[in-house]
Amino acid sequence: MPFHMLASLLWLCCGGIAAYCSAASAAICVRSCGGVEIPYPFGLDPACALPGFKLTCNTTGDGKLYYKGVELLNISLTEGQVRMRMDIATYCYNSTSGGMNSMSWLLNLKGTPFRLSDFGNKFTAIGCRTLAYLIVDGELTTGCTATCKANDLMKLTDSVCIGIGCCQMAIPGALQSYGVTFDSSFNTTEIYNISRCSYAALVEASSFNFSRNYSVSSAFNDHYHGQAPLLVDWAIGNDTCNVVGYICNCSKGFYGNPYLKPEDPDSCQDIDECKEPNKYPCHGKCMNKVGGICATILLALMSLLGIEWIKYKQRMKRQDIMKKRGEYFHLHGGQLLTDMMNIENNISFKLYDRDEIELATKGFDKTSIIGEGGQGIVFKGYNLDQVSNPVAIKKCKGFDENSRTEFTQELLILSQVNHENIVKLLGCCLQFEVPFLVYEFVPNKTLHYLFHSQNDPSIRPLEIRLKVAAESAEAFSYLHSLDHPILHGDVKSTNILLSNNFIAKISDFGCSKIRAADGHNDVVKGTIGYLDPEYLLKFELTDKSDVYSFGVVLLELLTRRTPLSNQKVSLASVFQEAMKEGLFLELIDTEILHEDNMRLISDLARLACQCLAMTSESRPTMSRIAEELRRIEKQVRQHRGVLTSISSLSLSASSSADTSEHFTGETNGYNSLRRVAAMSIEFAR
Ligand SMILES: *[C@@H]1O[C@H](CO)[C@@H](O)[C@H](O)[C@H]1NC(C)=O
Ligand SMILES: *[C@@H]1O[C@H](CO)[C@@H](O)[C@H](O)[C@H]1NC(C)=O
Ligand SMILES: *[C@@H]1O[C@H](CO)[C@@H](O)[C@H](O)[C@H]1NC(C)=O
Ligand SMILES: *[C@@H]1O[C@H](CO)[C@@H](O)[C@H](O)[C@H]1NC(C)=O
Ligand SMILES: *[C@@H]1O[C@H](CO)[C@@H](O)[C@H](O)[C@H]1NC(C)=O
Ligand SMILES: *[C@@H]1O[C@H](CO)[C@@H](O)[C@H](O)[C@H]1NC(C)=O
Ligand SMILES: *[C@@H]1O[C@H](CO)[C@@H](O)[C@H](O)[C@H]1NC(C)=O
Ligand SMILES: *[C@@H]1O[C@H](CO)[C@@H](O)[C@H](O)[C@H]1NC(C)=O
Ligand SMILES: *[C@@H]1O[C@H](CO)[C@@H](O)[C@H](O)[C@H]1NC(C)=O
Ligand SMILES: *[C@@H]1O[C@H](CO)[C@@H](O)[C@H](O)[C@H]1NC(C)=O
Ligand SMILES: *[C@@H]1O[C@H](CO)[C@@H](O)[C@H](O)[C@H]1NC(C)=O
């Protein structure tokens, strides 16, 4: 029966313009190649395909299906996905030359309807001394470390990929290009007898199952014949759209290709349920009705009363949300939190409603976004609680039910923290898929911004630097000294916010307990350049890991250099090297170096170096650091006389054109994902 329905639109392109799914009728087209079916909108001939969906069949060679030189394994219309095969990058010791041979590459799908599936793929690295980077648009995006010490070889376990011999990472969404490369200071020169090669690739998560012999042989590469499967989403739409476009589906009870015009015999057709009694059991006389037997009412609604249908859908969605809210609330430990709050009766912490959050962020409007940190997106919210003060609303990344108790405990502790130098947690909302946390809004920029994006030296005299450092150290020390200590885990200059009069406020808490969520194996947390090497070895976060990262912040403060140079060399190792040689003064920021403060600068440098000690036992505690910083600060003041009117200094008075307000410093989307991987040089020691 040539009956058709408007297939359901899943995504609308650029908001609002409804598009009609059934597009072209296919001419006489070749519809398979190398055993792979090629449904419309894909095709081998331009007349048989939508623009951007033209494939090639290598009939003269291997007979396989290709898209721009990349092999295609499957095409799924219902999922809107294709499976491609991409090269595995290798980094192998060459015993002839005694050097390392590297095979890296790049996949570029820009200007095509394809995007790498962030849900279906994981960045995977295999090896025993491996640090692989995912590069996007020339930027380091994510890194993955796989190591095995000699006695760790026993610990290699089938199907377990947690950093020993194997590492997996989630990737950012909607990527259209990527490359893979290796950090050269993690190489197999010394262990080639055990493990000659490192491998890394973006791999379809469900196809990967770690095997012990992957890290010590070429078994991984062999298993995939040098090319791993990769899931790629596609959608019809305009390339210029930022939104993904749309995919189509046949209505319930219909089966076929929803992209074809209804006249086409392969387009969505009514399934004759009567002919398949096993699938559609019928007691009595069966009469095939258009659509599904059970869906008749639904269909009548749809074809006769389109508007009613939409209303109905909206009502259903509303009910669904109402139901989900409650479910999420429980899933995220809402009950637990309420119970705990009842016990601890002195809490000013508030549980917000979904509607309140939506209203405050104007429905998560893009213009409300003020930052994107490792833990999630931060929105600026207005008029929460009928109070005109703005707030910062953070959408946590993912949620792990297993850590629910820890999460609620930490929330409760944080809600009771009332420290001048810690961003105040005001409340949360647990009625969304992921928890939302509401914080005090901090109006000025971050320490990172002050150091690395401002040209005016007058705003960062040594006094200010020391004051901010001392206040931050006091805040960390406070958190470490709680009955139930809170470790920050991502200490860096972008997480130190500045309030009026340069009061430091440390941020980016709260989601940390749930950050491992995502459903991914986020093995290493933290930010490249700040990561404690001992943490990388033991995968155990301690208060001394925060101390190490803070040491890097102190170096930034002394040198005004970024923690990782353009050549990806870590500031920590450069500085330590210079300390050994006694040449560190060359690295000190000339803005603060004067003849009369050399001794104080040396004290500071020594303090930073103590924080960066390889073994955590040798590092000082945060409270010791805070004391020392206060001592140095006092001496600087004595040197200079009274601190010259800090309050008259203004960040906004500087020349920079960027005046937007920040909550967490990193706004550059992918940069913020640099949370992983390692600090090469220290590690190699
Ligand atoms: C077709 O296959 C041959 C042999 O496998 C190969 O050399 C050639 O590069 C392929 N052509 C394309 C367009 O992929
Ligand atoms: C996808 O392709 C692979 C290899 O060609 C094949 O084994 C698999 O069955 C296909 N899967 C689907 C869903 O077509
Ligand atoms: C399309 O419909 C099929 C069958 O009802 C279903 O399995 C599939 O998940 C749907 N696809 C999408 C993207 O909703
Ligand atoms: C190893 O190095 C030698 C000499 O540089 C080179 O000729 C050879 O191709 C390399 N081997 C591999 C497998 O790349
Ligand atoms: C291998 O790593 C060692 C130690 O990190 C380094 O000294 C050496 O230069 C590296 N070799 C290559 C070929 O990169
Ligand atoms: C590797 O093995 C060879 C022979 O088995 C041995 O001569 C060589 O010393 C070993 N090299 C290392 C670095 O262990
Ligand atoms: C992975 O392989 C192991 C054995 O090598 C097997 O026991 C396990 O079921 C596999 N897991 C998956 C998800 O295929
Ligand atoms: C690696 O292990 C798998 C099963 O665990 C086995 O099938 C494969 O042959 C092994 N490969 C090598 C090179 O040892
Ligand atoms: C995409 O949109 C741009 C501008 O909106 C338009 O110029 C272009 O023709 C469109 N391309 C397609 C394939 O629809
Ligand atoms: C309760 O809160 C008040 C004011 O916020 C504070 O002074 C008091 O110490 C708190 N009591 C307890 C037991 O925490
Ligand atoms: C911080 O921001 C506030 C409000 O935007 C502004 O009044 C103040 O001058 C700023 N302070 C500094 C030190 O920049």
PDB file of N, CA and C in Angstrom, residues 291-350:
ATOM      1  N   GLY A 291      -0.316   0.980   9.355  1.00  0.00           N
ATOM      2  CA  GLY A 291       0.476   1.183  10.560  1.00  0.00           C
ATOM      3  C   GLY A 291       0.392  -0.050  11.421  1.00  0.00           C
ATOM      4  N   GLY A 292       0.747   0.063  12.652  1.00  0.00           N
ATOM      5  CA  GLY A 292       0.762  -1.081  13.541  1.00  0.00           C
ATOM      6  C   GLY A 292      -0.608  -1.305  14.126  1.00  0.00           C
ATOM      7  N   ILE A 293      -0.892  -2.533  14.481  1.00  0.00           N
ATOM      8  CA  ILE A 293      -2.188  -2.847  15.072  1.00  0.00           C
ATOM      9  C   ILE A 293      -2.394  -2.009  16.323  1.00  0.00           C
ATOM     10  N   CYS A 294      -1.398  -2.029  17.137  1.00  0.00           N
ATOM     11  CA  CYS A 294      -1.535  -1.331  18.412  1.00  0.00           C
ATOM     12  C   CYS A 294      -1.408   0.173  18.249  1.00  0.00           C
ATOM     13  N   ALA A 295      -0.838   0.568  17.114  1.00  0.00           N
ATOM     14  CA  ALA A 295      -0.565   1.993  16.967  1.00  0.00           C
ATOM     15  C   ALA A 295      -1.678   2.713  16.229  1.00  0.00           C
ATOM     16  N   THR A 296      -2.811   1.991  16.020  1.00  0.00           N
ATOM     17  CA  THR A 296      -3.880   2.567  15.218  1.00  0.00           C
ATOM     18  C   THR A 296      -4.361   3.893  15.778  1.00  0.00           C
ATOM     19  N   ILE A 297      -4.537   3.910  17.081  1.00  0.00           N
ATOM     20  CA  ILE A 297      -5.039   5.135  17.699  1.00  0.00           C
ATOM     21  C   ILE A 297      -4.039   6.259  17.491  1.00  0.00           C
ATOM     22  N   LEU A 298      -2.822   5.917  17.703  1.00  0.00           N
ATOM     23  CA  LEU A 298      -1.752   6.883  17.536  1.00  0.00           C
ATOM     24  C   LEU A 298      -1.765   7.447  16.116  1.00  0.00           C
ATOM     25  N   LEU A 299      -1.931   6.534  15.159  1.00  0.00           N
ATOM     26  CA  LEU A 299      -1.883   6.928  13.754  1.00  0.00           C
ATOM     27  C   LEU A 299      -3.050   7.833  13.404  1.00  0.00           C
ATOM     28  N   ALA A 300      -4.204   7.480  13.901  1.00  0.00           N
ATOM     29  CA  ALA A 300      -5.371   8.297  13.621  1.00  0.00           C
ATOM     30  C   ALA A 300      -5.127   9.716  14.107  1.00  0.00           C
ATOM     31  N   LEU A 301      -4.596   9.768  15.288  1.00  0.00           N
ATOM     32  CA  LEU A 301      -4.268  11.065  15.847  1.00  0.00           C
ATOM     33  C   LEU A 301      -3.327  11.828  14.941  1.00  0.00           C
ATOM     34  N   MET A 302      -2.327  11.104  14.457  1.00  0.00           N
ATOM     35  CA  MET A 302      -1.286  11.774  13.679  1.00  0.00           C
ATOM     36  C   MET A 302      -1.804  12.256  12.343  1.00  0.00           C
ATOM     37  N   SER A 303      -2.496  11.385  11.615  1.00  0.00           N
ATOM     38  CA  SER A 303      -2.881  11.761  10.257  1.00  0.00           C
ATOM     39  C   SER A 303      -4.052  12.739  10.271  1.00  0.00           C
ATOM     40  N   LEU A 304      -4.984  12.569  11.178  1.00  0.00           N
ATOM     41  CA  LEU A 304      -6.159  13.432  11.179  1.00  0.00           C
ATOM     42  C   LEU A 304      -5.907  14.733  11.929  1.00  0.00           C
ATOM     43  N   LEU A 305      -5.290  14.612  13.033  1.00  0.00           N
ATOM     44  CA  LEU A 305      -5.169  15.791  13.896  1.00  0.00           C
ATOM     45  C   LEU A 305      -3.716  16.073  14.216  1.00  0.00           C
ATOM     46  N   GLY A 306      -3.003  16.524  13.218  1.00  0.00           N
ATOM     47  CA  GLY A 306      -1.577  16.774  13.399  1.00  0.00           C
ATOM     48  C   GLY A 306      -1.289  17.668  14.591  1.00  0.00           C
ATOM     49  N   ILE A 307      -2.065  18.704  14.715  1.00  0.00           N
ATOM     50  CA  ILE A 307      -1.815  19.655  15.795  1.00  0.00           C
ATOM     51  C   ILE A 307      -2.075  19.016  17.154  1.00  0.00           C
ATOM     52  N   GLU A 308      -3.184  18.259  17.194  1.00  0.00           N
ATOM     53  CA  GLU A 308      -3.502  17.555  18.425  1.00  0.00           C
ATOM     54  C   GLU A 308      -2.339  16.657  18.834  1.00  0.00           C
ATOM     55  N   TRP A 309      -1.768  16.062  17.811  1.00  0.00           N
ATOM     56  CA  TRP A 309      -0.654  15.145  18.035  1.00  0.00           C
ATOM     57  C   TRP A 309       0.522  15.860  18.686  1.00  0.00           C
ATOM     58  N   ILE A 310       0.797  17.023  18.123  1.00  0.00           N
ATOM     59  CA  ILE A 310       1.934  17.768  18.676  1.00  0.00           C
ATOM     60  C   ILE A 310       1.655  18.133  20.129  1.00  0.00           C
ATOM     61  N   LYS A 311       0.413  18.577  20.374  1.00  0.00           N
ATOM     62  CA  LYS A 311       0.038  18.921  21.746  1.00  0.00           C
ATOM     63  C   LYS A 311       0.192  17.712  22.666  1.00  0.00           C
ATOM     64  N   TYR A 312      -0.289  16.595  22.118  1.00  0.00           N
ATOM     65  CA  TYR A 312      -0.228  15.362  22.892  1.00  0.00           C
ATOM     66  C   TYR A 312       1.222  15.024  23.237  1.00  0.00           C
ATOM     67  N   LYS A 313       2.076  15.163  22.204  1.00  0.00           N
ATOM     68  CA  LYS A 313       3.491  14.860  22.429  1.00  0.00           C
ATOM     69  C   LYS A 313       4.063  15.763  23.515  1.00  0.00           C
ATOM     70  N   GLN A 314       3.679  17.036  23.421  1.00  0.00           N
ATOM     71  CA  GLN A 314       4.208  17.974  24.399  1.00  0.00           C
ATOM     72  C   GLN A 314       3.762  17.599  25.810  1.00  0.00           C
ATOM     73  N   ARG A 315       2.478  17.176  25.878  1.00  0.00           N
ATOM     74  CA  ARG A 315       1.947  16.798  27.175  1.00  0.00           C
ATOM     75  C   ARG A 315       2.712  15.588  27.718  1.00  0.00           C
ATOM     76  N   MET A 316       2.928  14.629  26.789  1.00  0.00           N
ATOM     77  CA  MET A 316       3.651  13.420  27.179  1.00  0.00           C
ATOM     78  C   MET A 316       5.056  13.775  27.662  1.00  0.00           C
ATOM     79  N   LYS A 317       5.683  14.674  26.902  1.00  0.00           N
ATOM     80  CA  LYS A 317       7.053  15.045  27.234  1.00  0.00           C
ATOM     81  C   LYS A 317       7.086  15.671  28.626  1.00  0.00           C
ATOM     82  N   ARG A 318       6.097  16.517  28.854  1.00  0.00           N
ATOM     83  CA  ARG A 318       5.985  17.205  30.132  1.00  0.00           C
ATOM     84  C   ARG A 318       5.878  16.174  31.268  1.00  0.00           C
ATOM     85  N   GLN A 319       4.958  15.206  31.049  1.00  0.00           N
ATOM     86  CA  GLN A 319       4.765  14.178  32.073  1.00  0.00           C
ATOM     87  C   GLN A 319       6.052  13.392  32.282  1.00  0.00           C
ATOM     88  N   ASP A 320       6.686  13.136  31.145  1.00  0.00           N
ATOM     89  CA  ASP A 320       7.921  12.375  31.180  1.00  0.00           C
ATOM     90  C   ASP A 320       8.963  13.104  32.016  1.00  0.00           C
ATOM     91  N   ILE A 321       9.065  14.409  31.754  1.00  0.00           N
ATOM     92  CA  ILE A 321      10.040  15.205  32.493  1.00  0.00           C
ATOM     93  C   ILE A 321       9.708  15.181  33.976  1.00  0.00           C
ATOM     94  N   MET A 322       8.394  15.361  34.273  1.00  0.00           N
ATOM     95  CA  MET A 322       7.996  15.368  35.676  1.00  0.00           C
ATOM     96  C   MET A 322       8.409  14.057  36.343  1.00  0.00           C
ATOM     97  N   LYS A 323       8.192  12.965  35.608  1.00  0.00           N
ATOM     98  CA  LYS A 323       8.536  11.664  36.158  1.00  0.00           C
ATOM     99  C   LYS A 323      10.051  11.556  36.331  1.00  0.00           C
ATOM    100  N   LYS A 324      10.754  11.991  35.275  1.00  0.00           N
ATOM    101  CA  LYS A 324      12.210  11.861  35.284  1.00  0.00           C
ATOM    102  C   LYS A 324      12.825  12.671  36.409  1.00  0.00           C
ATOM    103  N   ARG A 325      12.285  13.877  36.596  1.00  0.00           N
ATOM    104  CA  ARG A 325      12.778  14.726  37.668  1.00  0.00           C
ATOM    105  C   ARG A 325      12.890  13.964  38.964  1.00  0.00           C
ATOM    106  N   GLY A 326      11.780  13.318  39.295  1.00  0.00           N
ATOM    107  CA  GLY A 326      11.750  12.549  40.536  1.00  0.00           C
ATOM    108  C   GLY A 326      12.778  11.449  40.497  1.00  0.00           C
ATOM    109  N   GLU A 327      12.857  10.790  39.336  1.00  0.00           N
ATOM    110  CA  GLU A 327      13.809   9.687  39.220  1.00  0.00           C
ATOM    111  C   GLU A 327      15.235  10.178  39.383  1.00  0.00           C
ATOM    112  N   TYR A 328      15.544  11.276  38.673  1.00  0.00           N
ATOM    113  CA  TYR A 328      16.902  11.811  38.770  1.00  0.00           C
ATOM    114  C   TYR A 328      17.203  12.231  40.202  1.00  0.00           C
ATOM    115  N   PHE A 329      16.202  12.815  40.802  1.00  0.00           N
ATOM    116  CA  PHE A 329      16.393  13.265  42.169  1.00  0.00           C
ATOM    117  C   PHE A 329      16.858  12.105  43.050  1.00  0.00           C
ATOM    118  N   HIS A 330      16.200  10.977  42.890  1.00  0.00           N
ATOM    119  CA  HIS A 330      16.587   9.817  43.691  1.00  0.00           C
ATOM    120  C   HIS A 330      17.916   9.244  43.238  1.00  0.00           C
ATOM    121  N   LEU A 331      18.056   9.175  41.914  1.00  0.00           N
ATOM    122  CA  LEU A 331      19.286   8.644  41.334  1.00  0.00           C
ATOM    123  C   LEU A 331      20.503   9.407  41.840  1.00  0.00           C
ATOM    124  N   HIS A 332      20.357  10.707  41.965  1.00  0.00           N
ATOM    125  CA  HIS A 332      21.494  11.547  42.348  1.00  0.00           C
ATOM    126  C   HIS A 332      21.610  11.711  43.861  1.00  0.00           C
ATOM    127  N   GLY A 333      20.884  10.904  44.584  1.00  0.00           N
ATOM    128  CA  GLY A 333      21.037  10.935  46.033  1.00  0.00           C
ATOM    129  C   GLY A 333      20.271  12.055  46.697  1.00  0.00           C
ATOM    130  N   GLY A 334      19.207  12.519  46.059  1.00  0.00           N
ATOM    131  CA  GLY A 334      18.426  13.617  46.619  1.00  0.00           C
ATOM    132  C   GLY A 334      17.866  13.284  47.989  1.00  0.00           C
ATOM    133  N   GLN A 335      17.348  12.056  48.125  1.00  0.00           N
ATOM    134  CA  GLN A 335      16.748  11.657  49.387  1.00  0.00           C
ATOM    135  C   GLN A 335      17.814  11.647  50.483  1.00  0.00           C
ATOM    136  N   LEU A 336      18.957  11.075  50.106  1.00  0.00           N
ATOM    137  CA  LEU A 336      20.080  10.994  51.035  1.00  0.00           C
ATOM    138  C   LEU A 336      20.460  12.384  51.524  1.00  0.00           C
ATOM    139  N   LEU A 337      20.509  13.292  50.556  1.00  0.00           N
ATOM    140  CA  LEU A 337      20.896  14.662  50.886  1.00  0.00           C
ATOM    141  C   LEU A 337      19.870  15.296  51.823  1.00  0.00           C
ATOM    142  N   THR A 338      18.588  15.106  51.500  1.00  0.00           N
ATOM    143  CA  THR A 338      17.537  15.676  52.348  1.00  0.00           C
ATOM    144  C   THR A 338      17.635  15.118  53.760  1.00  0.00           C
ATOM    145  N   ASP A 339      17.826  13.804  53.839  1.00  0.00           N
ATOM    146  CA  ASP A 339      17.942  13.186  55.156  1.00  0.00           C
ATOM    147  C   ASP A 339      19.102  13.775  55.939  1.00  0.00           C
ATOM    148  N   MET A 340      20.252  13.875  55.262  1.00  0.00           N
ATOM    149  CA  MET A 340      21.439  14.402  55.938  1.00  0.00           C
ATOM    150  C   MET A 340      21.217  15.840  56.371  1.00  0.00           C
ATOM    151  N   MET A 341      20.511  16.601  55.516  1.00  0.00           N
ATOM    152  CA  MET A 341      20.273  17.999  55.852  1.00  0.00           C
ATOM    153  C   MET A 341      19.363  18.109  57.072  1.00  0.00           C
ATOM    154  N   ASN A 342      18.468  17.135  57.209  1.00  0.00           N
ATOM    155  CA  ASN A 342      17.584  17.160  58.368  1.00  0.00           C
ATOM    156  C   ASN A 342      18.360  16.905  59.660  1.00  0.00           C
ATOM    157  N   ILE A 343      19.388  16.051  59.546  1.00  0.00           N
ATOM    158  CA  ILE A 343      20.192  15.754  60.733  1.00  0.00           C
ATOM    159  C   ILE A 343      21.036  16.968  61.101  1.00  0.00           C
ATOM    160  N   GLU A 344      21.738  17.470  60.092  1.00  0.00           N
ATOM    161  CA  GLU A 344      22.560  18.660  60.331  1.00  0.00           C
ATOM    162  C   GLU A 344      21.645  19.860  60.141  1.00  0.00           C
ATOM    163  N   ASN A 345      21.104  20.399  61.212  1.00  0.00           N
ATOM    164  CA  ASN A 345      20.031  21.363  61.024  1.00  0.00           C
ATOM    165  C   ASN A 345      20.502  22.798  60.799  1.00  0.00           C
ATOM    166  N   ASN A 346      21.772  22.981  60.689  1.00  0.00           N
ATOM    167  CA  ASN A 346      22.291  24.352  60.616  1.00  0.00           C
ATOM    168  C   ASN A 346      22.785  24.680  59.206  1.00  0.00           C
ATOM    169  N   ILE A 347      22.033  24.243  58.176  1.00  0.00           N
ATOM    170  CA  ILE A 347      22.570  24.334  56.828  1.00  0.00           C
ATOM    171  C   ILE A 347      21.825  25.360  55.990  1.00  0.00           C
ATOM    172  N   SER A 348      22.593  26.208  55.316  1.00  0.00           N
ATOM    173  CA  SER A 348      21.960  27.219  54.488  1.00  0.00           C
ATOM    174  C   SER A 348      21.941  26.770  53.030  1.00  0.00           C
ATOM    175  N   PHE A 349      22.101  25.509  52.841  1.00  0.00           N
ATOM    176  CA  PHE A 349      22.180  24.925  51.506  1.00  0.00           C
ATOM    177  C   PHE A 349      20.774  24.754  50.949  1.00  0.00           C
ATOM    178  N   LYS A 350      20.626  25.018  49.658  1.00  0.00           N
ATOM    179  CA  LYS A 350      19.264  24.956  49.124  1.00  0.00           C
ATOM    180  C   LYS A 350      19.142  23.970  47.965  1.00  0.00           C
TER     181      LYS A 350
END
